[in-house]
Each structure stands twice: as structure tokens, then as C-alpha cells.
Short mmCIF file of C-alpha atoms and ligand atoms in Angstrom, two decimals:
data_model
loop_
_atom_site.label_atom_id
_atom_site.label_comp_id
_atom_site.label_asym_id
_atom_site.label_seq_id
_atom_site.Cartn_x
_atom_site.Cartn_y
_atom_site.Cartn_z
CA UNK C 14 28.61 -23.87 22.73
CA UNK C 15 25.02 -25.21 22.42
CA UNK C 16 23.65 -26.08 19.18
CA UNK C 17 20.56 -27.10 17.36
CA UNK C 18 20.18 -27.99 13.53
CA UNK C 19 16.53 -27.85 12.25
CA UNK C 20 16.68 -29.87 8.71
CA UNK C 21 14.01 -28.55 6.73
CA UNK C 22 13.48 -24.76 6.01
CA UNK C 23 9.47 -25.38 5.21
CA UNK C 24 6.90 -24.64 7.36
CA UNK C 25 7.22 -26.68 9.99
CA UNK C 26 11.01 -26.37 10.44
CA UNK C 27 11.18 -22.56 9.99
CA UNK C 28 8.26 -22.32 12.41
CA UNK C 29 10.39 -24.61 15.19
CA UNK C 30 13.58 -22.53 14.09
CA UNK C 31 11.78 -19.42 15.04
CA UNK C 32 10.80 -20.89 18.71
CA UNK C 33 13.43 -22.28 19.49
CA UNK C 34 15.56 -19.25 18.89
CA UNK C 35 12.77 -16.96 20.88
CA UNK C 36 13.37 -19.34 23.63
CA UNK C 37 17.01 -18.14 24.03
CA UNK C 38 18.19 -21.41 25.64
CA UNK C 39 21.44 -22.39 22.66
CA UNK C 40 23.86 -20.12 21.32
CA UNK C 41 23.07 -21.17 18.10
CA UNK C 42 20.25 -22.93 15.68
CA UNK C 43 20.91 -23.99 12.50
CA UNK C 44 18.49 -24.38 9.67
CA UNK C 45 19.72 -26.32 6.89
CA UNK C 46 17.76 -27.18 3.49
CA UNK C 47 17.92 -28.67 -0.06
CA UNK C 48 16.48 -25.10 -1.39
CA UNK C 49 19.38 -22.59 -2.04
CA UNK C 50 18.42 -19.32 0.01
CA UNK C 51 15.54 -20.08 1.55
CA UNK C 52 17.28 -21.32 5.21
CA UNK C 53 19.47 -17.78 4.52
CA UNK C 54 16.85 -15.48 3.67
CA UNK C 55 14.48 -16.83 7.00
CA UNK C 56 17.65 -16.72 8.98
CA UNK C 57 18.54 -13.23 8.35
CA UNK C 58 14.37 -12.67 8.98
CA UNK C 59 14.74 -14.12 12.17
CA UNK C 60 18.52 -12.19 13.18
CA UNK C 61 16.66 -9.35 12.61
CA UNK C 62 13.75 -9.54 15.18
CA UNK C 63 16.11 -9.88 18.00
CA UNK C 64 16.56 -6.52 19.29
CA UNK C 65 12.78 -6.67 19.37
CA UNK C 66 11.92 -10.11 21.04
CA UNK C 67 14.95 -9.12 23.35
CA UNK C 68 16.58 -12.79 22.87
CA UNK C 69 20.40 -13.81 21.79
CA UNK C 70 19.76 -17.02 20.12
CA UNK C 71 21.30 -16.92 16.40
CA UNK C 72 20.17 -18.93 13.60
CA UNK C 73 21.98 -19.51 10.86
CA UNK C 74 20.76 -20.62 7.24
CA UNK C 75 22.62 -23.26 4.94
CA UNK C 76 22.60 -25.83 2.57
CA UNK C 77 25.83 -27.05 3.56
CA UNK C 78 25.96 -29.76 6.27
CA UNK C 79 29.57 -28.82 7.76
CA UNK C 80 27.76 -25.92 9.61
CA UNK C 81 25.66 -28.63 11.38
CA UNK C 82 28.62 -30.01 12.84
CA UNK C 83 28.39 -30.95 16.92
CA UNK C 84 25.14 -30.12 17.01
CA UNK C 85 23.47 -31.17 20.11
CA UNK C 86 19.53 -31.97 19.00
CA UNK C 87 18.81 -32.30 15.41
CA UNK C 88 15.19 -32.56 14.52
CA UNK C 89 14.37 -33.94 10.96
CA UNK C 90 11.67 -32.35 9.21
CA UNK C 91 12.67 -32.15 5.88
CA UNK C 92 10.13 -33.88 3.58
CA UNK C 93 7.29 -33.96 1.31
CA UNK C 94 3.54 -34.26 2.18
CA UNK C 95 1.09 -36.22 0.33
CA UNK C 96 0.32 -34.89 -3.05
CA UNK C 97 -3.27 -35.54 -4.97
CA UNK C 98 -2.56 -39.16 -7.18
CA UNK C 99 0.24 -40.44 -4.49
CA UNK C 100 -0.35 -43.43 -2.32
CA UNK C 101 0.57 -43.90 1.10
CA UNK C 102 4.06 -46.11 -0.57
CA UNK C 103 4.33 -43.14 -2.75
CA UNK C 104 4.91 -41.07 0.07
CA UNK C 105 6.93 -43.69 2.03
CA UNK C 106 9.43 -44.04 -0.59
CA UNK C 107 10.29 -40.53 -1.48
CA UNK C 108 10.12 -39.79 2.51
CA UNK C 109 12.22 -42.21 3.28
CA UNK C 110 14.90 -41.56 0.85
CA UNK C 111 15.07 -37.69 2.00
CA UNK C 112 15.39 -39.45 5.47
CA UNK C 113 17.86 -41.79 4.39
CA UNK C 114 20.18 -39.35 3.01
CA UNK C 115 19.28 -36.70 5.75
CA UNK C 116 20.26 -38.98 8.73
CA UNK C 117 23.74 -40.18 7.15
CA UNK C 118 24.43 -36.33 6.72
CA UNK C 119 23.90 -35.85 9.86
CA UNK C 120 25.20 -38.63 11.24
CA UNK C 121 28.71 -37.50 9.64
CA UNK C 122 28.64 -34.54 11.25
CA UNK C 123 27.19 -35.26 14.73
CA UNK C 124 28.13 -38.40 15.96
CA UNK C 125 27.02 -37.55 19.74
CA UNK C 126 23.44 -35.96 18.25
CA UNK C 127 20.08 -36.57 19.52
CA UNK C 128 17.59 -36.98 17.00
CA UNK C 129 13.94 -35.77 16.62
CA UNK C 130 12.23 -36.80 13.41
CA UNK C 131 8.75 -35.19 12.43
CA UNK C 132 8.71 -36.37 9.11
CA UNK C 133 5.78 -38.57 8.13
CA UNK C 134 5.06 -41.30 8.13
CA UNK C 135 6.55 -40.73 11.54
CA UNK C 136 6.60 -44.54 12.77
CA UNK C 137 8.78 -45.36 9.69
CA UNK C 138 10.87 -42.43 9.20
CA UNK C 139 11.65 -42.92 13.74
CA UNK C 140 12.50 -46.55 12.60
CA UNK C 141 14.43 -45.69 9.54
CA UNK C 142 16.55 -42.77 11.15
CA UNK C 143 17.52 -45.16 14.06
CA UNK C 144 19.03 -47.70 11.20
CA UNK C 145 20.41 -45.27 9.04
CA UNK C 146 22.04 -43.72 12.31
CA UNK C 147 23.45 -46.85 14.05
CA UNK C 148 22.75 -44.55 17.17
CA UNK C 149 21.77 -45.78 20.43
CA UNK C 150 17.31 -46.24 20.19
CA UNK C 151 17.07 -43.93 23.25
CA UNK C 152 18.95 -40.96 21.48
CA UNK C 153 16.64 -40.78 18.07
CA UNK C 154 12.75 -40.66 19.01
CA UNK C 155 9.55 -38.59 17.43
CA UNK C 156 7.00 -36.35 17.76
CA UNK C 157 3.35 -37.24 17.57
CA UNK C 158 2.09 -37.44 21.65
CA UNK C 159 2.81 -34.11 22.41
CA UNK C 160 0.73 -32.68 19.36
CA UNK C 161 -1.99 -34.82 19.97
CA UNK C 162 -2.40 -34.15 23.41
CA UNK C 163 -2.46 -30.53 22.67
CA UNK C 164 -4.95 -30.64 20.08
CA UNK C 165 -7.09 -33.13 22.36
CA UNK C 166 -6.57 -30.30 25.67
CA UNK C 167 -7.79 -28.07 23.41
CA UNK C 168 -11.14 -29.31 21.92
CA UNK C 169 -11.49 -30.36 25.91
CA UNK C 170 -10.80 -26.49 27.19
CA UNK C 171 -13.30 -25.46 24.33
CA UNK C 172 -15.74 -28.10 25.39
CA UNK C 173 -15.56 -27.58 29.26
CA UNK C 174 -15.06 -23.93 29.38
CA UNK C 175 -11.96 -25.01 31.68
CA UNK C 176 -8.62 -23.01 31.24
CA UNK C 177 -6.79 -24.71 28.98
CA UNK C 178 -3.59 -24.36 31.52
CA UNK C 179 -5.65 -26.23 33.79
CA UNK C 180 -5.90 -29.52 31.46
CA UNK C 181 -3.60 -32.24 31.46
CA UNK C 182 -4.40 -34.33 28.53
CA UNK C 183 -2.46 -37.43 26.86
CA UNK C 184 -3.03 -39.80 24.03
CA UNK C 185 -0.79 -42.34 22.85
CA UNK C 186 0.08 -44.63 20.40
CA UNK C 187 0.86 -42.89 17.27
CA UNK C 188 -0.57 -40.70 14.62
CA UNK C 189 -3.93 -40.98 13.00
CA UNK C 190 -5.64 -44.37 13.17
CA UNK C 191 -3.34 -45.55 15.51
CA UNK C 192 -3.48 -43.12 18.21
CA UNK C 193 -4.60 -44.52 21.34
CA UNK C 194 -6.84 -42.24 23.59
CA UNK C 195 -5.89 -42.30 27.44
CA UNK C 196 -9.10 -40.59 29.12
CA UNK C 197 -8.45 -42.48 32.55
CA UNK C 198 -4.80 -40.42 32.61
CA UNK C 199 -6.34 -36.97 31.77
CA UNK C 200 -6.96 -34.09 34.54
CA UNK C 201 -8.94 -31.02 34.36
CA UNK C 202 -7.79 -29.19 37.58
CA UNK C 203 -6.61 -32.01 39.20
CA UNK C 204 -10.11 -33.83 38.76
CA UNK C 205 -10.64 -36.96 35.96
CA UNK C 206 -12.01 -35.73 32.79
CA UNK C 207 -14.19 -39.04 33.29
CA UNK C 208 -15.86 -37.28 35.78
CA UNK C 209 -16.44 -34.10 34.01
CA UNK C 210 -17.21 -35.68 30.81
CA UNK C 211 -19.55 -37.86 29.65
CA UNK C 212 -18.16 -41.03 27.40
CA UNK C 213 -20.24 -40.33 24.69
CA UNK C 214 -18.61 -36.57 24.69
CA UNK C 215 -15.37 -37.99 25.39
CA UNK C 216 -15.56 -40.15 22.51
CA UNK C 217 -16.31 -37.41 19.69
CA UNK C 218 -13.08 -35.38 21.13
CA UNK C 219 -10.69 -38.03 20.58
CA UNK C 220 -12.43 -38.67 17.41
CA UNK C 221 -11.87 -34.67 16.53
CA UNK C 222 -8.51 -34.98 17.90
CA UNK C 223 -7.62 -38.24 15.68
CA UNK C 224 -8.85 -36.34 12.55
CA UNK C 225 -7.20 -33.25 13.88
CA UNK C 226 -4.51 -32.78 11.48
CA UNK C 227 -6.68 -33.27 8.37
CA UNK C 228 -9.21 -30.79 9.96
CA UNK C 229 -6.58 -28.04 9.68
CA UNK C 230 -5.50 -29.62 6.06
CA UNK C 231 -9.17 -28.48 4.58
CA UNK C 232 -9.47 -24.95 5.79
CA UNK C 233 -5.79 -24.50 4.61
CA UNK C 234 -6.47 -25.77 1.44
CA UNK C 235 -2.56 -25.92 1.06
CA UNK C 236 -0.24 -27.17 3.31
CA UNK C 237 -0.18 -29.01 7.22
CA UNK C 238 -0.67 -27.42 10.18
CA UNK C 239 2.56 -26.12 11.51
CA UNK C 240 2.08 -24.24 14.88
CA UNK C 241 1.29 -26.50 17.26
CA UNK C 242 3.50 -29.08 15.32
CA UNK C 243 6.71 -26.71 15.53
CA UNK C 244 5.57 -25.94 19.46
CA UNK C 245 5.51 -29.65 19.96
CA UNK C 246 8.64 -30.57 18.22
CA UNK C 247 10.98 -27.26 19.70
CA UNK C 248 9.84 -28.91 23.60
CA UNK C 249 11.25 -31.40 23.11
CA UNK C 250 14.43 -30.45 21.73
CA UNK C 251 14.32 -27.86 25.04
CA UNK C 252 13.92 -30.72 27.47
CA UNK C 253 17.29 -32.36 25.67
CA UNK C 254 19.07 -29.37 26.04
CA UNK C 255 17.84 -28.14 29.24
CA UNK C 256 18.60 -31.73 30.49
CA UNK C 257 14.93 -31.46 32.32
CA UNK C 258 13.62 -35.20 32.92
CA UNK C 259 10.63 -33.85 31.84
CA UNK C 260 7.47 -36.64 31.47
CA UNK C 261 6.24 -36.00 27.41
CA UNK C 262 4.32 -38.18 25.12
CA UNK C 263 6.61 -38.97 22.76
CA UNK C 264 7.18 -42.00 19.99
CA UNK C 265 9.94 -43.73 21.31
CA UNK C 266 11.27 -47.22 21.30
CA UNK C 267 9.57 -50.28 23.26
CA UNK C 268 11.66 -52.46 25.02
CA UNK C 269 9.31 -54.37 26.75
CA UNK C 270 7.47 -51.94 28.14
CA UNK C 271 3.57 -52.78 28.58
CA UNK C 272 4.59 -55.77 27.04
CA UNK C 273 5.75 -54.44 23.80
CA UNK C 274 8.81 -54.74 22.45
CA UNK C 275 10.96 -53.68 19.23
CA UNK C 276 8.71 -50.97 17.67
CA UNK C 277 8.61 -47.41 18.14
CA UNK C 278 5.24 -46.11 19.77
CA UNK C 279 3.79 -43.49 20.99
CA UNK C 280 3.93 -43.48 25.15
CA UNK C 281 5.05 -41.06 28.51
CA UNK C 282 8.81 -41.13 28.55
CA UNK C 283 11.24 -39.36 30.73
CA UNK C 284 13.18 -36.79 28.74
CA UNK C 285 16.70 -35.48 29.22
CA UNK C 286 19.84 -34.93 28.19
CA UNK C 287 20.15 -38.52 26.30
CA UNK C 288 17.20 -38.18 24.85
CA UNK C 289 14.98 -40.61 26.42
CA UNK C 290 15.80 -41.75 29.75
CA UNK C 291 13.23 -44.16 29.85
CA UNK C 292 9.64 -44.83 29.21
CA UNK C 293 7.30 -44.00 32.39
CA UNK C 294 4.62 -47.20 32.60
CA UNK C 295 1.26 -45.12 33.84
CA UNK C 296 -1.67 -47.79 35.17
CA UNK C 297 -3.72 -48.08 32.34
CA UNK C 298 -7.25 -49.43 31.89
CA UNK C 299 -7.64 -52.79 30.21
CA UNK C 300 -9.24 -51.22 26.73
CA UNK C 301 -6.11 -48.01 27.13
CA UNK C 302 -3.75 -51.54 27.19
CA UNK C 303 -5.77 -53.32 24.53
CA UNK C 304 -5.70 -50.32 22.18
CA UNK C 305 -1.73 -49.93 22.79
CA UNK C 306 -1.03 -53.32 22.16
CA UNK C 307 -3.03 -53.10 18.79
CA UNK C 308 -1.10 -49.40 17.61
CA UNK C 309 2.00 -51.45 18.22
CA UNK C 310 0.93 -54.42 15.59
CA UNK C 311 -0.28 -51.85 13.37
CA UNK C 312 3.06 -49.98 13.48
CA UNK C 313 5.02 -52.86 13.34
CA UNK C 314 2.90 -53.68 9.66
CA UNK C 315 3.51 -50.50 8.55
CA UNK C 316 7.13 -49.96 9.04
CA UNK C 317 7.61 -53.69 7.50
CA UNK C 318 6.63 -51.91 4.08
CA UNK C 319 9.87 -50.14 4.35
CA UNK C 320 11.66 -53.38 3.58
CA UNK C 321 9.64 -53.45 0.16
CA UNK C 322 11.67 -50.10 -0.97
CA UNK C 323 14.62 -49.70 -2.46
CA UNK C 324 16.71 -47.12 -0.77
N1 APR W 24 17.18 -32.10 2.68
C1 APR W 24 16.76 -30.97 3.30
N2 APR W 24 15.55 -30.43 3.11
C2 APR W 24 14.71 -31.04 2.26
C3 APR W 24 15.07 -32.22 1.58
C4 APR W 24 16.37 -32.76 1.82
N3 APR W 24 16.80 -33.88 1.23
N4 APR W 24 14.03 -32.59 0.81
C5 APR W 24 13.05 -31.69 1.00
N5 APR W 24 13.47 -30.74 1.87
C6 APR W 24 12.74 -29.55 2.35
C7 APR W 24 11.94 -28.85 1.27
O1 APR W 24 12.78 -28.08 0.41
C8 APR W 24 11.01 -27.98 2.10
O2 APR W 24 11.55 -26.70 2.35
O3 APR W 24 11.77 -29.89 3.31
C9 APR W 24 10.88 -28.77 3.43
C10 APR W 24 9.48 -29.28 3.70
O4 APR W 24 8.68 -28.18 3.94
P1 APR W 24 7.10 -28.10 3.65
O5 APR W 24 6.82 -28.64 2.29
O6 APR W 24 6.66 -26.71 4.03
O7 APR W 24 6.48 -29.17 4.66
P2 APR W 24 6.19 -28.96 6.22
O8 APR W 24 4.80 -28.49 6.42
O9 APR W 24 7.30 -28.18 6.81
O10 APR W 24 6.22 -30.48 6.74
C11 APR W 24 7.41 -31.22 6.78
O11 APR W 24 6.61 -32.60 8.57
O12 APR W 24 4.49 -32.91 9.51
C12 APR W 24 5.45 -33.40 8.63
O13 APR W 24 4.07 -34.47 6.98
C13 APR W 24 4.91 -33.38 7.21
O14 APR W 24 6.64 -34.79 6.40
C14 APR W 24 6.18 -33.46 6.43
C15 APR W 24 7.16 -32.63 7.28
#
């Protein structure tokens, strides 16, 4: 029997829940949360659209951790986001505790799990669930690349007029001010967006993309974006299950790669059944390199202010 446990019943994990299960490729997800009823009430929501989407999948809502047990994937969104008056360490801290605590749950219950985590800050709480876990680095990694890259493919396809099925786009590095743009890597139709762009143009739709999540913050007023997060986040978990070897941007540990070691970043990787198989080294340009080699050092900072809390 396949299995996948979503932890968090919010937005973004109800949203993933709901793909996954539409996808029809486990027998089972399970949505777990800290809020009694809430993973219930969306599971019975979501039971109850299957004789209309036509798919099998059944997801089942709990607080209790037991029904989590052998999972195969378990993606970690559970979490708060930023509220008005809380600094970034704010944030860390009570992130990283739900993480904590999250992780050894899950831990207890799958020992053989892969894990996903979404929950920002996403370089700390990748770093953090890898302790906590005592798992192998290649079987807990993160989403951030494959959102990105959509959102950038995107603002390209609405920029060139090209079909957005026809644009392969990639950025790595990691969220925000760290993400690293890789123009020489993206493809519109097979041809380099350097040659259908200009630089100049190029350079205000990474800058868009970078800024891409607060964009969607400010017309929502309340609340992240969640759709293209949750689309991002269940592909992954399909290329575990489906065993695919699929190439995907993804955060995942360095071990040398590009010349960067110890630090989870954002870069192509392999995906499979393991999680990842291993990270795919694409010829970058000197300033790509440069700008990977600087996310790394700025992740590396960042997930250094972890050892300031006290867990
Ligand atoms: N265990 C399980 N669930 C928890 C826990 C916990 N210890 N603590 C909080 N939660 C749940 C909350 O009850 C809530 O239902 O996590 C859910 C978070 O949902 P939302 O507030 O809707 O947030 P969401 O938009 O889903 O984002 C979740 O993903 O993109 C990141 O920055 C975002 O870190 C945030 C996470």
C-alpha cells in the first residue's frame, strides 16, 4: 500500500492534499494537523468529490500521528507565516520548533520516509529536518526551484506570447534574495531565451520572479500563495513515488557539487524513489557560478542562526 502524509491542513497542505489525491497515483494520503477537525472535515470534502473527478485516491484527516505510520513521502508544511511586529528570528524560532517536533513525529512513525519540507524559512527548516531526522541527506530535501521556475516560465510566456508548455525555465539557489537566475539554461521551444530576450527584459523577470511570492502576498491581503506552491510541492512527492528520475529544481544537499559543499541549495537534481539520486551539474556561465557560490554563503549564514535558538 502506497502512502503519503501531508503535515499541515492550511492552505498550502490541503491544496497539495487535494492534488495529490486527484492524481490517483497512492492508495492513500494522509493529512494530519495540530487543529482538531479541520484535516477531517477537508478530508471528508475531498472523499466526496471522487465519484466526480473519477479518481480512487483516499485521504484521510487526523491529528493523531499513528495513522501516518509507513508512509512513503511526507511533506512538512505545517507552520506559521510572518505576522506584522515579528522578525525574521521570530519566525525562525517558532518555525523551527513546529519543525522540530513535526520531524521526530514523523520520524517515529516512518523510519524509511522521504521528506519534503515547504516550511519557511525553507533553507533552515531542510537543514533542521535532516538533524532532527538522523535520515540519510538525500532522503529529506525542499521545495523552492520548482516554484520559482514556474513563476519565472510564466512572466516569460506572458512576456513572449510563447505557450507556456513550450518554456523550459530554471532558477536556482534558494528563495527570495538568494535565488540565483539561470537564463543561459532556459528554452523557449527549444531556442535560448537569450536569444529571444533582451538582458535588460530578462533582468526585470527574474526580478518579478524573485519578488514573486510577496507580489501574490499584497493582492491577497491575507495569506501566501498556495497553488502553484501545492503544484510544486505534490511533483515532487509524485516523482518519489512514481520512482521517475525525473530532473527538478529542488533544494537539496551539496556535497561538493559546483564546488559547494555541506549546505542545502537550490540546484537540478535527479529525483526518484530515494529521494534524490543525485544532483545533475548543468554548464553554467561564470556570473550563474558566481551567484551560486554566493546563495550558498548566504544560506550557510542563515541557517547558523539556528544554533542561536533554543529548541
Ligand atoms: N503540527 C501540525 N500542524 C501544525 C503545527 C504542528 N505542530 N503547527 C501549525 N500547524 C498547522 C496550522 O494549524 C495550520 O493549519 O499548519 C497550518 C499552516 O497553514 P496556513 O497558516 O494556511 O499556512 P500555509 O499558507 O499553508 O503555509 C504553510 O508553507 O509556504 C510556507 O511560509 C509558508 O511556512 C508556511 C507554510
Amino acid at each position: 500500500m502506497s502512502r503519503i502524509t501531508v503535515v499541515g491542513a492550511g492552505k498550502y497542505g490541503s491544496t497539495t492534499v487535494q492534488r495529490l489525491a486527484e492524481w490517483d497515483i497512492v492508495d492513500e494520503v494522509v493529512m494530519t494537523d495540530i487543529v482538531e477537525g479541520l484535516p477531517q472535515g477537508l478530508a471528508l470534502d475531498m472523499n466526496q468529490s471522487r465519484p466526480v473527478i473519477g479518481n480512487r485516491t483516499l485521504v484521510i484527516g487526523t491529528n493523531d500521528y499513528a495513522d501516518t505510520a509507513n508512509s512513503d513521502v511526507v511533506i512538512i508544511t505545517a507552520g506559521l507565516p510572518r505576522k506584522p511586529g515579528m522578525s525574521r528570528m521570530d519566525l525562525l524560532e517558532v518555525n523551527a520548533k513546529i519543525v522540530k517536533s513535526v520531524t521526530e513525529q514523523i520520524v517515529r512513525y516512518s523510519p524509511n520516509a522521504v521528506l519534503i519540507v515547504v516550511t519557511n524559512p525553507l533553507d533552515q527548516m531542510a537543514t533542521l529536518a535532516a538533524d532532527v531526522s538522523g535520515f540519510p541527506r538525500n532522503r529529506v530535501f525542499g521545495q523552492a526551484g520548482i516554484l520559482d521556475s514556474s513563476r519565472f516560465a510564466h512572466f516569460i510566456s506572458e512576456a513572449t506570447g510563447a505557450d507556456i508548455q513550450s518554456i523550459d525555465a530554471f532558477t536556482y539557489g534558494s528563495h527570495g534574495e538568494t535565488m540565483v537566475p539561470v537564463p543561459s539554461l532556459c528554452r523557449i521551444d527549444g531556442k535560448p531565451l537569450t536569444e529571444v530576450l533582451s538582458p535588460g527584459t530578462i533582468d526585470d523577470l527574474v526580478e518579478r520572479t524573485r519578488k514573486g511570492g510577496a507580489e501574490i502576498v499584497a493582492l491577497l491581503k491575507t495569506g501566501s500563495a498556495y497553488y502553484a506552491p501545492s503544484a510544486a510541492a505534490a511533483r515532487m512527492a509524485k516523482a518519489v513515488i512514481e520512482d521517475s528520475g525525473e530532473h527538478m529544481p529542488v533544494c537539496a544537499w551539496m556535497s561538493g557539487e559546483y564546488g559547494i559543499d555541506g549546505v542545502y541549495l537550490g540546484v537540478m537534481a535527479e529525483v526518484g524513489a530515494g529521494g534524490v539520486r543525485q544532483i545533475v551539474e548543468e554548464p553554467l556561465t561564470d556570473e550563474e557560478l558566481a551567484g551560486l557560490v554566493d546563495a550558498a554563503e548566504a544560506v550557510r549564514s542563515k541557517v547558523a542562526d539556528l544554533e542561536q535558538i533554543n529548541l
